Structure formats: structure tokens, C-alpha cells
Amino acid sequence: MVVRTALPAAWATPDRDPAIRKDLLTSLGLEDVPKWKLVLHQGAYSDVRCSDALLRALACLPHDYLVVFTGTLPNSHAEQLARNAAQNLGLHKRIIFVNRKPFNELLRITASCDVGILLYPDDGVGNFFQAPGRLTEYIGCGIPIIASHFPGLELAVLKYDLGKVCDPQDPSSIAEALQLLGARNKQRQESERVRLKNIARGELSYDSMAETIER
């Protein structure tokens, strides 16, 4: 059996926090206005998260799309790789770096973004058959996801309408998925937040498989 990494139904997840969103945008010297679309990449820049393809996708999108990297230690190798890639693509003013945070603080940042990234390369069974904990962290905080078009992730995304899937190593495929989610109006975003949170507390929670695991 496959045991998914998932938050339990009773885990408290935060709502969108305008103050956190303002802090993220201020780090780039930007005003907090509705046009910005914050794309959350939980974890530092890495080949195993298709970060290079994500930045190349960002370069194809309008300037109101920004990427947030979490868990990035200042002056680390991962930060330097990300900054070099962003500089080469002309994206140095569209990348936000967030240092490592306690888990509950990470969830507050998650809830204040617009889209969550779940991309993995097709380089082995571990990545191809992903059941990532980030999935319920993202939807538990009410944001849709963009995931690799591998069978397990694609089935979950399509069955529960969690977001979009794409070729994780094709920037144009990632960009298309981001634009589709970014085109949702504010009313749609708010209704989706409620629906996604309910799914995270229901069918996709740890509780939904706990009895089977115990048995």
C-alpha cells in the first residue's frame, strides 16, 4: 500500500494574511496591489524541484507573476544558483527569497500566496510516484497547485480539481498552467480557497487512510 504524507484533518491551517503578503512584496520594493500573482516554491532552488524550468517559465509570463522560494539560507549555494539563473533570464526583480521558518510560519506564508508548485523531474521511481506532503499543505492553506503530469499526482489533481498539471521539465507547459490559474478572478479564488481547505480536511487528509494503516 502507498501511505501518503498528509496533514491530519484537525491540523489548524491559517487564512490569507495581507500583512505577510505585503512583507513579501516589500522585499522587492513593490506595492501591495491586487495584480501580483505570488507563485510559491516551497523549498530552496533545486534540480529535484525543477526550479530552473520554473524560472524559465516565469520569463515567458507577464511581469505580475513572481516566484517565492522558501527555506533559502542567506548566501547559500542554492541562493546563489537561483540568483545566477534569475540574472541570466532578467528575473532578478521577480524572485523573493524567504529564510527557513518554523512549520506554522511556513503555512502562513503559503496561505498568503496564490499558487503552489509541486514539480519533480522524471528521473526515477521516487519522483515519478510522488505522494508529497506539500500537496495537503498547499490545499490546506487554500491555494491551488501546479503538479507534474505523473499518474499519481495527475489523478489527484484531476479527480479533486486541485489545479493544473504540466510537463515539469518544459517551461512552456509550466507557463501555460500558471496562466490558466492566474486568470481566475478574485471571487473564484475565494470560493476555491474554501473548497480546497475542505478537501484537505476530508478525502485527502491523513485521517482518511489512518484506519487502513492501523489495520
XYZ file of N, CA and C in Angstrom:
645
model
N 0.831 -1.187 0.000
C 0.000 0.000 0.000
C 0.870 1.242 0.000
N 0.318 2.323 -0.501
C 1.011 3.601 -0.519
C 0.463 4.459 0.609
N 1.346 4.918 1.479
C 0.941 5.801 2.569
C 1.330 7.226 2.185
N 0.343 8.046 1.907
C 0.608 9.429 1.537
C 1.067 10.234 2.747
N 1.908 11.189 2.499
C 2.254 12.163 3.531
C 1.188 13.248 3.489
N 0.415 13.365 4.567
C -0.707 14.309 4.553
C -0.942 14.872 5.945
N -1.436 16.091 5.996
C -1.795 16.690 7.275
C -3.067 16.036 7.817
N -3.168 15.856 9.136
C -4.427 15.369 9.712
C -5.522 16.423 9.598
N -6.764 15.956 9.637
C -7.901 16.862 9.451
C -7.941 17.967 10.497
N -7.486 17.661 11.709
C -7.586 18.631 12.798
C -6.450 19.659 12.794
N -5.493 19.513 11.875
C -4.367 20.457 11.858
C -4.869 21.844 11.471
N -4.592 22.817 12.301
C -5.061 24.183 12.036
C -4.239 24.817 10.911
N -4.915 25.272 9.878
C -4.238 25.962 8.779
C -4.717 27.412 8.738
N -3.818 28.330 8.428
C -4.150 29.762 8.507
C -4.922 30.252 7.290
N -5.477 31.430 7.415
C -6.108 32.112 6.300
C -5.098 33.074 5.669
N -5.463 33.609 4.549
C -4.621 34.584 3.850
C -4.357 35.782 4.755
N -3.104 36.208 4.850
C -2.718 37.296 5.736
C -2.152 38.454 4.908
N -2.896 39.545 4.782
C -2.422 40.683 3.982
C -1.084 41.237 4.462
N -0.807 41.139 5.769
C 0.448 41.668 6.304
C 1.643 40.872 5.790
N 1.504 39.554 5.729
C 2.590 38.713 5.216
C 2.792 38.972 3.729
N 1.687 39.060 3.024
C 1.776 39.329 1.586
C 2.476 40.670 1.337
N 2.146 41.664 2.121
C 2.777 42.973 1.982
C 4.283 42.877 2.240
N 4.683 42.118 3.272
C 6.106 41.951 3.580
C 6.849 41.286 2.424
N 6.229 40.269 1.809
C 6.866 39.580 0.688
C 7.107 40.545 -0.471
N 6.099 41.338 -0.786
C 6.219 42.271 -1.897
C 7.180 43.418 -1.577
N 7.167 43.871 -0.330
C 8.054 44.960 0.083
C 9.518 44.556 -0.068
N 9.817 43.257 0.079
C 11.203 42.795 -0.051
C 11.758 43.057 -1.449
N 10.863 43.233 -2.427
C 11.283 43.584 -3.790
C 11.017 45.054 -4.096
N 10.603 45.802 -3.074
C 10.296 47.210 -3.276
C 9.008 47.437 -4.033
N 8.068 46.486 -3.940
C 6.813 46.576 -4.672
C 5.671 46.935 -3.737
N 4.694 47.647 -4.272
C 3.490 47.964 -3.504
C 2.537 46.773 -3.521
N 1.808 46.606 -2.431
C 0.860 45.502 -2.322
C -0.437 45.868 -3.047
N -0.495 45.509 -4.330
C -1.696 45.757 -5.131
C -2.175 44.422 -5.701
N -3.465 44.326 -6.042
C -4.048 43.033 -6.423
C -3.426 42.356 -7.638
N -2.733 43.103 -8.500
C -2.271 42.492 -9.754
C -1.220 41.409 -9.550
N -0.463 41.445 -8.460
C 0.629 40.498 -8.279
C 0.112 39.080 -8.063
N 0.802 38.114 -8.674
C 0.490 36.697 -8.514
C 1.716 36.027 -7.918
N 1.596 35.601 -6.660
C 2.727 35.003 -5.952
C 2.703 33.488 -6.133
N 3.734 32.978 -6.784
C 3.861 31.550 -7.070
C 4.822 30.963 -6.044
N 4.311 30.081 -5.193
C 5.117 29.575 -4.079
C 5.841 28.289 -4.440
N 7.149 28.323 -4.263
C 8.030 27.165 -4.449
C 8.543 26.811 -3.060
N 7.834 25.937 -2.337
C 8.293 25.551 -1.004
C 9.624 24.818 -1.136
N 10.631 25.326 -0.451
C 11.968 24.756 -0.550
C 12.867 25.627 -1.403
N 14.161 25.442 -1.225
C 15.137 26.237 -1.955
C 15.256 25.773 -3.408
N 15.872 26.595 -4.225
C 16.141 26.279 -5.633
C 16.866 24.950 -5.717
N 16.368 24.039 -6.585
C 16.956 22.700 -6.656
C 16.570 22.005 -7.952
N 17.484 21.185 -8.481
C 17.173 20.395 -9.674
C 16.036 19.423 -9.404
N 15.959 18.901 -8.181
C 14.937 17.908 -7.865
C 13.546 18.524 -7.780
N 13.459 19.859 -7.802
C 12.159 20.543 -7.805
C 11.931 21.290 -9.124
N 12.738 20.985 -10.127
C 12.584 21.604 -11.460
C 12.607 23.126 -11.384
N 13.451 23.654 -10.507
C 13.474 25.103 -10.287
C 13.911 25.873 -11.521
N 14.874 25.329 -12.275
C 15.339 26.030 -13.466
C 14.215 26.158 -14.495
N 13.452 25.063 -14.684
C 12.332 25.103 -15.632
C 11.273 26.100 -15.168
N 11.055 26.177 -13.857
C 10.082 27.135 -13.328
C 10.495 28.559 -13.642
N 11.781 28.886 -13.444
C 12.233 30.253 -13.731
C 12.158 30.546 -15.227
N 12.450 29.564 -16.051
C 12.326 29.768 -17.496
C 10.862 30.000 -17.891
N 9.958 29.324 -17.180
C 8.527 29.563 -17.414
C 8.152 30.975 -16.997
N 8.705 31.420 -15.866
C 8.427 32.770 -15.376
C 8.843 33.822 -16.397
N 9.937 33.555 -17.097
C 10.430 34.504 -18.095
C 9.468 34.643 -19.272
N 8.579 33.663 -19.442
C 7.594 33.703 -20.534
C 6.308 34.414 -20.123
N 6.176 34.731 -18.857
C 4.927 35.262 -18.321
C 5.009 36.768 -18.084
N 3.862 37.436 -17.977
C 3.860 38.871 -17.673
C 4.568 39.173 -16.357
N 4.970 40.413 -16.170
C 5.776 40.801 -15.009
C 5.013 40.761 -13.690
N 3.697 40.523 -13.726
C 2.968 40.460 -12.460
C 3.047 39.082 -11.811
N 3.742 38.134 -12.440
C 3.992 36.821 -11.829
C 5.342 36.860 -11.120
N 5.335 36.498 -9.838
C 6.552 36.470 -9.028
C 6.694 35.091 -8.388
N 7.934 34.652 -8.168
C 8.177 33.351 -7.531
C 8.764 33.566 -6.143
N 8.234 32.822 -5.172
C 8.712 32.867 -3.786
C 9.415 31.559 -3.464
N 10.709 31.607 -3.148
C 11.462 30.439 -2.704
C 11.547 30.473 -1.180
N 11.137 29.408 -0.519
C 11.270 29.340 0.941
C 12.473 28.463 1.308
N 12.823 28.477 2.588
C 13.901 27.617 3.077
C 15.250 27.940 2.485
N 15.451 29.181 2.071
C 16.702 29.574 1.420
C 17.603 30.283 2.419
N 18.705 29.646 2.758
C 19.651 30.270 3.682
C 20.411 31.389 2.973
N 20.584 32.533 3.631
C 21.314 33.644 3.009
C 22.722 33.227 2.603
N 23.112 33.620 1.394
C 24.450 33.349 0.862
C 24.745 31.852 0.675
N 23.711 31.046 0.632
C 23.903 29.612 0.425
C 24.127 29.308 -1.047
N 24.572 28.075 -1.318
C 24.789 27.662 -2.707
C 23.489 27.711 -3.490
N 22.381 27.272 -2.849
C 21.076 27.277 -3.523
C 20.651 28.696 -3.888
N 20.878 29.646 -2.977
C 20.509 31.029 -3.277
C 21.352 31.570 -4.428
N 22.635 31.249 -4.429
C 23.500 31.748 -5.497
C 23.097 31.181 -6.846
N 22.745 29.873 -6.878
C 22.284 29.266 -8.130
C 21.020 29.971 -8.633
N 20.091 30.212 -7.716
C 18.835 30.867 -8.092
C 19.089 32.280 -8.593
N 19.935 33.015 -7.909
C 20.216 34.403 -8.319
C 20.908 34.431 -9.685
N 21.835 33.500 -9.925
C 22.519 33.452 -11.214
C 21.529 33.152 -12.344
N 20.652 32.156 -12.092
C 19.658 31.798 -13.105
C 18.714 32.966 -13.370
N 18.278 33.626 -12.294
C 17.371 34.764 -12.433
C 18.047 35.919 -13.176
N 19.315 36.171 -12.877
C 20.050 37.256 -13.539
C 20.164 36.980 -15.035
N 20.468 35.720 -15.385
C 20.629 35.356 -16.799
C 19.321 35.502 -17.578
N 18.198 35.335 -16.864
C 16.885 35.403 -17.509
C 16.222 36.773 -17.353
N 16.901 37.687 -16.687
C 16.334 39.016 -16.464
C 15.212 39.012 -15.444
N 15.315 38.116 -14.456
C 14.236 37.937 -13.479
C 14.637 38.350 -12.069
N 15.759 39.033 -11.907
C 16.276 39.290 -10.566
C 15.336 40.134 -9.711
N 14.392 40.868 -10.338
C 13.427 41.661 -9.569
C 12.074 40.960 -9.443
N 12.044 39.646 -9.776
C 10.789 38.900 -9.699
C 10.917 37.657 -8.829
N 12.003 37.571 -8.062
C 12.235 36.412 -7.195
C 12.312 36.879 -5.748
N 11.544 36.223 -4.879
C 11.539 36.540 -3.447
C 12.127 35.362 -2.689
N 13.102 35.629 -1.845
C 13.720 34.578 -1.033
C 13.251 34.706 0.407
N 12.841 33.582 0.985
C 12.407 33.544 2.382
C 13.296 32.558 3.127
N 13.858 32.998 4.235
C 14.726 32.142 5.047
C 13.921 30.979 5.643
N 14.582 30.020 6.233
C 13.896 28.904 6.887
C 12.998 29.412 8.005
N 11.791 28.836 8.060
C 10.805 29.258 9.043
C 10.265 28.037 9.794
N 9.770 28.236 11.022
C 9.033 27.157 11.690
C 7.842 26.745 10.837
N 7.390 25.508 10.984
C 6.370 24.972 10.093
C 5.102 25.817 10.060
N 4.605 26.229 11.196
C 3.361 27.013 11.222
C 3.540 28.371 10.546
N 4.743 28.945 10.631
C 5.020 30.201 9.939
C 5.078 29.971 8.421
N 5.626 28.819 8.030
C 5.645 28.467 6.611
C 4.220 28.359 6.064
N 3.317 27.797 6.852
C 1.925 27.690 6.406
C 1.289 29.064 6.257
N 1.636 30.006 7.107
C 1.091 31.369 6.986
C 1.559 32.019 5.681
N 2.818 31.773 5.312
C 3.331 32.275 4.033
C 2.609 31.587 2.883
N 2.408 30.279 3.013
C 1.718 29.509 1.974
C 0.323 30.068 1.717
N -0.419 30.315 2.783
C -1.788 30.808 2.655
C -1.851 32.194 2.037
N -0.741 32.917 2.065
C -0.723 34.284 1.551
C -0.244 34.365 0.103
N 0.047 33.193 -0.496
C 0.426 33.149 -1.911
C -0.775 32.706 -2.746
N -0.579 32.602 -4.050
C -1.693 32.344 -4.968
C -1.681 30.950 -5.589
N -0.497 30.400 -5.809
C -0.357 29.092 -6.457
C 0.813 28.367 -5.816
N 0.671 27.057 -5.613
C 1.754 26.245 -5.068
C 2.358 25.343 -6.131
N 3.684 25.223 -6.137
C 4.400 24.434 -7.145
C 4.772 23.059 -6.586
N 4.412 22.003 -7.345
C 4.754 20.616 -6.989
C 5.364 19.943 -8.212
N 6.534 20.372 -8.594
C 7.178 19.842 -9.788
C 8.381 18.978 -9.422
N 8.465 17.817 -10.069
C 9.567 16.883 -9.857
C 9.991 16.332 -11.213
N 11.288 16.094 -11.434
C 11.738 15.556 -12.721
C 11.412 14.068 -12.842
N 11.297 13.611 -14.063
C 11.045 12.194 -14.320
C 12.392 11.473 -14.360
N 12.998 11.291 -13.178
C 14.354 10.726 -13.127
C 14.464 9.509 -12.213
N 13.319 8.899 -11.858
C 13.373 7.711 -11.001
C 12.034 7.471 -10.339
N 11.880 6.277 -9.755
C 10.575 5.917 -9.190
C 10.178 6.826 -8.034
N 11.163 7.319 -7.276
C 10.840 8.171 -6.137
C 10.127 9.440 -6.541
N 10.572 10.073 -7.629
C 9.920 11.292 -8.098
C 8.687 11.005 -8.948
N 8.721 9.907 -9.714
C 7.596 9.600 -10.588
C 6.352 9.225 -9.794
N 6.540 8.523 -8.671
C 5.405 8.100 -7.853
C 5.307 8.936 -6.583
N 5.373 10.242 -6.756
C 5.351 11.156 -5.613
C 3.996 11.163 -4.906
N 4.052 11.210 -3.578
C 2.873 11.497 -2.756
C 3.320 12.551 -1.745
N 3.587 13.773 -2.224
C 4.284 14.774 -1.392
C 3.418 15.407 -0.319
N 4.025 15.625 0.829
C 3.330 16.293 1.916
C 2.926 17.709 1.563
N 3.656 18.336 0.652
C 3.318 19.701 0.256
C 1.923 19.795 -0.350
N 1.418 18.698 -0.891
C 0.106 18.752 -1.524
C -0.962 19.209 -0.532
N -1.049 18.540 0.630
C -2.077 18.949 1.591
C -1.691 20.217 2.334
N -0.418 20.574 2.343
C -0.034 21.852 2.927
C -0.561 22.995 2.050
N -0.390 22.855 0.739
C -0.880 23.881 -0.179
C -2.404 23.985 -0.141
N -3.092 22.866 -0.405
C -4.557 22.962 -0.492
C -5.173 23.183 0.884
N -4.493 22.730 1.939
C -4.983 23.006 3.292
C -4.966 24.480 3.616
N -4.056 25.207 2.950
C -3.994 26.662 3.103
C -4.826 27.374 2.044
N -5.503 26.600 1.190
C -6.448 27.184 0.255
C -5.892 27.633 -1.077
N -4.668 27.194 -1.430
C -4.136 27.616 -2.731
C -4.058 26.408 -3.672
N -4.367 26.615 -4.960
C -4.301 25.528 -5.931
C -2.859 25.174 -6.250
N -2.667 24.027 -6.897
C -1.313 23.563 -7.175
C -1.088 23.379 -8.672
N 0.184 23.445 -9.046
C 0.634 23.009 -10.361
C 1.580 21.846 -10.126
N 1.231 20.679 -10.683
C 1.951 19.446 -10.382
C 2.462 18.775 -11.652
N 3.452 17.894 -11.475
C 3.951 17.084 -12.581
C 2.847 16.185 -13.121
N 2.838 15.973 -14.427
C 1.790 15.162 -15.041
C 2.101 13.658 -14.943
N 2.524 13.214 -13.756
C 2.762 11.801 -13.500
C 1.462 11.187 -12.981
N 1.237 9.897 -13.196
C -0.083 9.296 -12.925
C -0.672 9.601 -11.556
N 0.098 9.427 -10.484
C -0.455 9.636 -9.147
C -0.874 11.061 -8.887
N 0.024 11.999 -9.174
C -0.288 13.416 -8.965
C -1.385 13.878 -9.905
N -1.323 13.454 -11.163
C -2.328 13.882 -12.132
C -3.713 13.391 -11.740
N -3.803 12.151 -11.260
C -5.092 11.609 -10.845
C -5.692 12.446 -9.721
N -4.871 12.779 -8.721
C -5.373 13.572 -7.593
C -5.819 14.959 -8.050
N -5.007 15.599 -8.897
C -5.329 16.953 -9.362
C -6.616 16.957 -10.173
N -6.782 15.978 -11.071
C -7.968 15.943 -11.919
C -9.205 15.510 -11.141
N -9.057 14.507 -10.282
C -10.209 13.993 -9.540
C -10.814 15.040 -8.629
N -9.962 15.793 -7.951
C -10.445 16.769 -6.975
C -10.353 18.212 -7.470
N -9.939 18.397 -8.712
C -9.805 19.744 -9.296
C -8.944 20.630 -8.392
N -7.710 20.185 -8.191
C -6.804 20.881 -7.275
C -5.971 21.960 -7.954
N -6.003 22.018 -9.271
C -5.194 22.982 -10.001
C -4.952 22.511 -11.411
N -3.679 22.481 -11.839
C -3.323 22.065 -13.189
C -2.087 21.166 -13.137
N -1.938 20.340 -14.177
C -0.722 19.534 -14.315
C 0.011 19.976 -15.571
N 1.302 19.655 -15.635
C 2.115 20.072 -16.769
C 3.323 19.157 -16.879
N 4.052 19.304 -17.961
C 5.349 18.640 -18.108
C 6.329 19.417 -17.232
N 6.856 18.799 -16.168
C 7.659 19.549 -15.201
C 9.000 20.043 -15.727
N 9.404 19.542 -16.896
C 10.692 19.954 -17.438
C 10.544 20.795 -18.703
N 9.307 21.226 -18.988
C 9.027 22.044 -20.169
C 8.512 23.415 -19.717
N 9.345 24.457 -19.824
C 8.937 25.790 -19.352
C 7.633 26.285 -19.970
N 7.401 25.998 -21.248
C 6.174 26.486 -21.886
C 4.943 25.793 -21.308
N 5.066 24.520 -20.937
C 3.955 23.792 -20.323
C 3.661 24.342 -18.935
N 4.719 24.643 -18.177
C 4.554 25.225 -16.837
C 3.916 26.605 -16.946
N 4.390 27.404 -17.896
C 3.862 28.762 -18.079
C 2.382 28.728 -18.430
N 1.986 27.802 -19.287
C 0.572 27.695 -19.671
C -0.293 27.373 -18.454
N 0.176 26.427 -17.611
C -0.580 26.070 -16.410
C -0.686 27.257 -15.459
N 0.402 28.004 -15.301
C 0.383 29.174 -14.424
C -0.588 30.236 -14.928
N -0.620 30.441 -16.228
C -1.532 31.444 -16.769
C -2.989 31.050 -16.566
N -3.290 29.770 -16.696
C -4.670 29.317 -16.503
C -5.133 29.566 -15.071
N -4.264 29.297 -14.100
C -4.639 29.540 -12.706
C -4.600 31.035 -12.387
N -3.655 31.743 -12.981
C -3.533 33.168 -12.716
C -4.678 33.992 -13.278
N -5.425 33.416 -14.213
C -6.520 34.154 -14.849
C -7.792 34.156 -14.012
N -7.829 33.405 -12.917
C -9.038 33.350 -12.087
C -9.283 34.707 -11.423
N -10.546 35.121 -11.384
C -10.866 36.390 -10.722
C -10.900 36.206 -9.202
N -10.997 37.320 -8.493
C -10.926 37.280 -7.030
C -12.048 36.444 -6.423
N -13.240 36.549 -6.969
C -14.370 35.787 -6.442
C -14.124 34.286 -6.587
N -13.602 33.887 -7.736
C -13.284 32.472 -7.953
C -12.198 32.020 -7.001
N -11.193 32.832 -6.776
C -10.104 32.478 -5.874
C -10.622 32.222 -4.463
N -11.516 33.101 -4.000
C -12.024 32.955 -2.634
C -12.885 31.714 -2.479
N -13.724 31.416 -3.461
C -14.546 30.207 -3.374
C -13.680 28.958 -3.450
N -12.610 29.017 -4.235
C -11.695 27.883 -4.345
C -10.942 27.646 -3.042
N -10.608 28.714 -2.336
C -9.911 28.564 -1.058
C -10.743 27.722 -0.092
N -12.017 28.028 -0.020
C -12.905 27.286 0.889
C -13.006 25.829 0.460
N -13.186 25.598 -0.834
C -13.347 24.236 -1.338
C -12.079 23.399 -1.122
N -10.925 23.979 -1.427
C -9.669 23.250 -1.269
C -9.389 22.916 0.190
N -9.670 23.854 1.073
C -9.488 23.585 2.500
C -10.355 22.409 2.956
N -11.584 22.352 2.466
C -12.482 21.257 2.845
C -11.977 19.918 2.332
N -11.405 19.893 1.141
C -10.843 18.653 0.606
C -9.653 18.197 1.435
N -8.815 19.164 1.839
C -7.647 18.822 2.657
C -8.054 18.256 4.015
N -9.188 18.708 4.525
C -9.670 18.199 5.819
C -10.510 16.929 5.659
N -10.814 16.586 4.416
C -11.679 15.437 4.156
C -10.957 14.308 3.460
N -11.262 14.129 2.157
C -10.770 12.966 1.419
C -9.254 12.841 1.382
N -8.528 13.951 1.393
C -7.075 13.880 1.263
C -6.334 14.053 2.581
N -7.046 14.067 3.679
C -6.384 14.184 4.988
C -5.747 12.853 5.392
N -4.846 12.911 6.342
C -4.243 11.684 6.874
C -5.314 10.769 7.468
N -6.324 11.370 8.046
C -7.393 10.598 8.701
C -8.081 9.642 7.745
N -8.154 10.007 6.465
C -8.895 9.194 5.507
C -8.244 7.833 5.291
N -6.961 7.703 5.623
C -6.287 6.409 5.446
C -5.785 5.838 6.762
N -6.015 6.546 7.869
C -5.464 6.120 9.155
C -5.984 4.739 9.571
N -7.271 4.481 9.358
C -7.837 3.197 9.764
C -7.200 2.037 9.008
N -6.976 2.240 7.728
C -6.327 1.199 6.923
C -4.909 0.952 7.401
N -4.182 2.024 7.705
C -2.804 1.894 8.197
C -2.783 1.142 9.524
N -3.668 1.504 10.414
C -3.714 0.840 11.729
C -4.052 -0.652 11.584
N -5.004 -0.928 10.674
C -5.408 -2.325 10.473
C -4.259 -3.146 9.872
